[in-house]
Short mmCIF file of C-alpha atoms in Angstrom, two decimals:
data_model
loop_
_atom_site.label_atom_id
_atom_site.label_comp_id
_atom_site.label_asym_id
_atom_site.label_seq_id
_atom_site.Cartn_x
_atom_site.Cartn_y
_atom_site.Cartn_z
CA MET A 1 -15.73 -3.21 -10.09
CA LYS A 2 -14.62 0.01 -12.04
CA PRO A 3 -11.02 0.73 -11.86
CA VAL A 4 -10.12 3.96 -9.97
CA ASP A 5 -8.73 6.71 -12.00
CA TYR A 6 -5.79 8.08 -10.36
CA ASP A 7 -5.41 10.94 -13.01
CA GLY A 8 -8.96 11.95 -12.20
CA ARG A 9 -9.27 13.33 -8.51
CA GLN A 10 -7.12 11.01 -6.39
CA HIS A 11 -3.66 12.51 -7.47
CA THR A 12 -4.77 15.98 -6.23
CA VAL A 13 -5.34 14.56 -2.49
CA TYR A 14 -3.24 11.48 -2.17
CA ALA A 15 0.07 12.91 -0.87
CA THR A 16 -1.61 14.71 1.84
CA GLY A 17 -4.38 12.40 2.51
CA ARG A 18 -1.98 9.35 2.98
CA ALA A 19 1.08 11.12 4.40
CA LEU A 20 3.32 8.99 6.57
CA PRO A 21 3.67 10.33 10.23
CA GLY A 22 7.22 9.95 11.40
CA GLU A 23 6.35 7.02 13.58
CA THR A 24 4.47 5.37 11.02
CA ALA A 25 7.48 5.64 8.62
CA ARG A 26 9.94 4.12 11.21
CA THR A 27 7.59 1.24 11.73
CA TRP A 28 7.47 0.26 8.04
CA ALA A 29 11.06 0.78 7.66
CA GLU A 30 11.73 -1.60 10.65
CA ALA A 31 9.31 -3.92 9.37
CA PHE A 32 10.79 -3.89 5.81
CA SER A 33 14.20 -4.39 7.00
CA ALA A 34 13.04 -7.65 9.05
CA ARG A 35 12.23 -9.34 5.89
CA ALA A 36 14.51 -7.96 3.21
CA PRO A 37 17.68 -9.68 2.16
CA ALA A 38 20.47 -8.93 4.65
CA HIS A 39 23.17 -7.53 2.59
CA ARG A 40 23.29 -3.82 1.68
CA PRO A 41 22.82 -1.86 -0.63
CA LEU A 42 19.80 -3.07 -2.02
CA THR A 43 18.22 -2.12 -5.53
CA VAL A 44 14.51 -1.85 -4.81
CA LEU A 45 11.36 -1.87 -6.97
CA ASP A 46 8.51 0.23 -5.60
CA LEU A 47 5.62 -1.15 -7.66
CA GLY A 48 2.64 1.17 -7.94
CA SER A 49 4.72 3.80 -6.10
CA GLY A 50 1.75 6.48 -6.41
CA THR A 51 3.08 9.72 -5.08
CA GLY A 52 6.19 8.35 -3.75
CA ARG A 53 5.34 8.21 -0.05
CA PHE A 54 7.57 5.14 0.45
CA THR A 55 10.10 5.26 -2.52
CA PRO A 56 12.57 7.85 -0.73
CA LEU A 57 12.09 6.00 2.52
CA LEU A 58 13.20 2.81 0.67
CA ALA A 59 16.27 4.54 -0.64
CA GLY A 60 17.35 5.67 2.87
CA THR A 61 16.58 2.34 4.48
CA PHE A 62 18.36 0.12 1.96
CA GLY A 63 20.90 2.57 0.51
CA GLY A 64 20.59 1.48 -3.19
CA GLN A 65 18.91 2.71 -6.24
CA VAL A 66 14.97 2.61 -6.06
CA TYR A 67 12.63 2.49 -9.01
CA GLY A 68 9.12 3.72 -8.58
CA VAL A 69 7.02 2.19 -11.07
CA GLU A 70 3.51 3.91 -11.50
CA PRO A 71 1.11 4.09 -14.38
CA SER A 72 -0.53 7.37 -13.30
CA SER A 73 1.35 10.09 -14.84
CA ARG A 74 -0.25 12.78 -12.63
CA MET A 75 0.46 10.66 -9.41
CA ARG A 76 4.23 10.65 -10.76
CA GLU A 77 4.17 14.42 -10.99
CA GLN A 78 3.42 14.49 -7.46
CA ALA A 79 6.10 12.13 -6.35
CA ALA A 80 8.69 13.14 -3.87
CA ALA A 81 12.19 13.65 -5.40
CA HIS A 82 15.27 11.87 -4.04
CA PRO A 83 18.67 11.44 -5.62
CA ALA A 84 18.72 7.62 -5.26
CA VAL A 85 15.10 7.37 -6.87
CA ARG A 86 13.87 7.18 -10.44
CA TYR A 87 10.13 7.33 -11.26
CA LEU A 88 9.09 5.48 -14.34
CA GLU A 89 6.00 5.01 -16.37
CA GLY A 90 4.77 1.31 -16.07
CA ARG A 91 2.66 -1.00 -14.64
CA ALA A 92 2.73 -4.43 -12.85
CA GLU A 93 1.99 -6.38 -16.10
CA ALA A 94 4.80 -4.58 -17.95
CA VAL A 95 7.59 -3.52 -15.57
CA PRO A 96 10.21 -1.33 -17.64
CA LEU A 97 13.32 -2.86 -15.88
CA PRO A 98 15.82 -5.68 -16.98
CA ASP A 99 15.84 -9.36 -15.86
CA SER A 100 17.41 -9.77 -12.57
CA SER A 101 17.88 -6.24 -11.62
CA CYS A 102 16.36 -5.93 -8.30
CA ASP A 103 16.78 -7.30 -4.84
CA LEU A 104 13.56 -6.26 -3.28
CA ALA A 105 10.11 -5.48 -4.75
CA LEU A 106 7.63 -3.56 -2.48
CA LEU A 107 3.75 -3.73 -3.37
CA PHE A 108 2.22 -1.24 -1.03
CA LEU A 109 -1.50 -1.49 -1.38
CA SER A 110 -0.98 -2.08 -5.14
CA LEU A 111 -1.81 -5.80 -5.54
CA HIS A 112 -5.57 -5.27 -5.92
CA HIS A 113 -5.05 -2.86 -8.70
CA PHE A 114 -3.49 -5.41 -10.95
CA THR A 115 -5.39 -6.12 -14.09
CA ALA A 116 -3.59 -9.52 -15.00
CA PRO A 117 -2.29 -10.86 -11.61
CA PRO A 118 -0.25 -14.11 -13.25
CA ALA A 119 1.28 -11.75 -15.66
CA ALA A 120 2.21 -9.32 -13.04
CA ALA A 121 3.58 -11.97 -10.64
CA ALA A 122 5.74 -13.15 -13.47
CA GLU A 123 7.13 -9.97 -14.13
CA ILE A 124 7.97 -9.32 -10.36
CA ARG A 125 9.72 -12.74 -10.54
CA ARG A 126 11.41 -11.69 -13.70
CA VAL A 127 13.03 -8.52 -12.39
CA LEU A 128 14.27 -10.22 -9.05
CA ARG A 129 17.72 -11.50 -8.52
CA PRO A 130 18.38 -14.98 -6.83
CA GLY A 131 17.71 -14.52 -3.14
CA GLY A 132 15.38 -11.38 -3.91
CA ARG A 133 12.30 -10.75 -1.77
CA VAL A 134 8.74 -9.34 -2.34
CA LEU A 135 7.07 -7.64 0.47
CA ILE A 136 3.31 -7.18 -0.03
CA ARG A 137 1.39 -4.88 2.15
CA SER A 138 -2.38 -5.57 1.10
CA ALA A 139 -5.65 -6.35 2.84
CA PHE A 140 -6.98 -9.80 2.16
CA SER A 141 -10.73 -10.48 1.89
CA ASP A 142 -10.71 -13.66 4.13
CA ARG A 143 -8.86 -11.86 7.14
CA MET A 144 -10.15 -8.23 6.89
CA PRO A 145 -9.19 -6.20 10.07
CA ASP A 146 -11.56 -4.17 12.21
CA LEU A 147 -10.79 -0.73 10.79
CA LEU A 148 -12.26 2.37 12.43
CA TRP A 149 -13.36 4.01 9.53
CA HIS A 150 -15.42 1.05 8.40
CA ARG A 151 -17.81 1.95 11.34
CA TYR A 152 -18.45 5.23 10.02
CA PHE A 153 -18.85 4.03 6.34
CA PRO A 154 -20.61 0.62 6.80
CA SER A 155 -20.57 -0.47 3.24
CA ALA A 156 -16.89 -0.05 2.84
CA ARG A 157 -16.19 -3.40 4.39
CA GLY A 158 -17.87 -5.07 1.97
CA VAL A 159 -16.75 -3.15 -1.03
CA GLU A 160 -13.07 -4.00 0.11
CA GLU A 161 -13.93 -7.72 0.39
CA ARG A 162 -14.86 -7.72 -3.23
CA ILE A 163 -11.75 -5.68 -4.24
CA PHE A 164 -8.96 -7.42 -2.27
CA PRO A 165 -7.99 -10.89 -3.14
CA SER A 166 -7.92 -13.75 -0.47
CA LEU A 167 -4.77 -14.81 1.20
CA PRO A 168 -4.90 -18.33 -0.38
CA ALA A 169 -5.49 -16.99 -3.77
CA VAL A 170 -2.41 -14.73 -3.33
CA LEU A 171 -0.12 -17.54 -1.83
CA GLU A 172 -1.15 -19.67 -4.92
CA LEU A 173 -0.50 -16.65 -7.34
CA PHE A 174 2.99 -16.19 -6.34
CA ALA A 175 3.87 -19.74 -5.85
CA ALA A 176 2.89 -20.43 -9.50
CA ALA A 177 5.39 -17.73 -10.47
CA GLY A 178 8.23 -19.23 -8.57
CA LEU A 179 8.09 -17.42 -5.47
CA GLU A 180 7.98 -19.18 -2.08
CA PHE A 181 6.10 -17.99 1.10
CA VAL A 182 8.33 -16.67 3.82
CA ALA A 183 6.14 -14.82 6.29
CA LEU A 184 3.00 -13.14 7.19
CA ASP A 185 3.29 -10.42 9.75
CA ARG A 186 0.52 -8.27 11.29
CA ILE A 187 1.97 -4.70 11.73
CA ARG A 188 0.33 -2.30 13.94
CA GLU A 189 0.95 1.14 12.57
CA LEU A 190 -0.21 4.76 13.70
CA SER A 191 -2.80 6.12 11.33
CA ALA A 192 -3.28 9.52 13.10
CA PRO A 193 -2.34 11.21 16.29
CA SER A 194 -5.96 11.94 17.21
CA LEU A 195 -9.49 11.21 16.00
CA ALA A 196 -9.55 14.96 14.88
CA ALA A 197 -6.61 14.46 12.68
CA TYR A 198 -7.91 11.31 11.39
CA ALA A 199 -11.14 12.98 10.46
CA GLU A 200 -9.18 15.57 8.48
CA ARG A 201 -7.44 12.93 6.73
CA LEU A 202 -10.55 11.09 5.71
CA LYS A 203 -12.35 14.34 4.60
CA LEU A 204 -9.82 14.20 1.69
CA ARG A 205 -11.25 10.86 0.53
CA ALA A 206 -7.68 9.55 -0.36
CA ILE A 207 -8.75 6.06 0.20
CA SER A 208 -9.48 4.62 -3.21
CA THR A 209 -12.51 2.70 -1.62
CA PHE A 210 -14.28 6.05 -1.27
CA GLU A 211 -14.65 5.98 -5.12
CA HIS A 212 -17.01 3.13 -4.89
CA LEU A 213 -19.32 4.31 -2.08
CA PRO A 214 -22.50 6.40 -2.30
CA GLU A 215 -22.28 10.09 -1.87
CA ALA A 216 -24.85 10.12 0.81
CA GLU A 217 -23.13 7.55 2.86
CA ILE A 218 -19.78 9.48 2.48
CA GLU A 219 -21.68 12.70 3.70
CA ARG A 220 -23.26 10.88 6.73
CA GLY A 221 -20.12 9.16 7.78
CA LEU A 222 -17.91 12.27 7.58
CA ALA A 223 -20.52 14.29 9.66
CA ALA A 224 -20.68 11.75 12.28
CA LEU A 225 -16.83 11.33 12.42
CA GLU A 226 -16.52 15.02 12.79
CA SER A 227 -19.03 15.08 15.46
CA ASP A 228 -17.05 12.31 17.52
CA ALA A 229 -13.76 14.24 16.77
CA ALA A 230 -15.36 17.28 18.19
CA ALA A 231 -16.40 15.55 21.34
CA GLU A 232 -13.03 14.06 21.99
CA ARG A 233 -11.52 15.80 25.08
CA VAL A 234 -8.06 13.81 25.31
CA PRO A 235 -6.71 13.04 21.91
CA ARG A 236 -6.20 9.38 21.47
CA PRO A 237 -4.10 7.98 18.51
CA VAL A 238 -5.71 5.95 16.09
CA HIS A 239 -3.90 2.76 15.11
CA LEU A 240 -4.39 0.39 12.11
CA ASP A 241 -3.39 -3.33 11.78
CA SER A 242 -1.91 -4.16 8.66
CA ASP A 243 -0.87 -7.36 6.91
CA LEU A 244 2.71 -7.62 5.42
CA LEU A 245 3.25 -10.65 3.48
CA THR A 246 6.79 -11.78 2.24
CA PHE A 247 7.94 -14.05 -0.59
CA ALA A 248 11.43 -15.19 -1.68
CA VAL A 249 12.87 -16.17 -5.03
CA ARG A 250 13.50 -19.66 -4.77
CA GLY A 251 17.02 -21.16 -4.34
CA PRO A 252 19.96 -19.35 -2.68
CA ARG A 253 21.55 -16.20 -3.61
#
């Protein structure tokens, strides 16, 4: 499937369309903290940092230097500034950091964009210190959750089942790179405070899967979603179930 060009349209909508509600930011900060190394501060790699929606949060949560590595120059241009954050041009297969320089690596919806997964896993292992952890927020083709937006765009689920790797494949990939499985957590996060707010976000098409959907289906789905949102009398929050997979560098710190 053709790679998404984030220097094309996505960089213009991503920061707004994928902004984190405060409750959601707190949910992820707690989830990351529960699986990160216990000592503080931590030096963190945010691999595939995009517009930096998590990068400053990681600095505030772990108290150390955070490196946001992102191949798209236009996504980096939109990234949120923070005194403890440096954004670097790079990609998963060539991380511009020294060996054993990080305590934690976050891959938040970036794993499926890797062009050479074994090389990327080896790079992540290379930059981690003994006792370091890898946190991977990803969908997996063999355990796709029931997502509300898939009901409006019916071919999206099939697209994502082709885009995202299976859980066994990811476990095997990182084991081969010298990382051991720690945990697989299901995280329930707030996506939007109401169906109307959810519709406004989806209208921006900031989910990269939209790049693979037929335009006619997108238009039909948005129209149906907006109709349902207009009929909503009592706003109800929209939640999303997400997988967080943790690996650790083998051996004690």
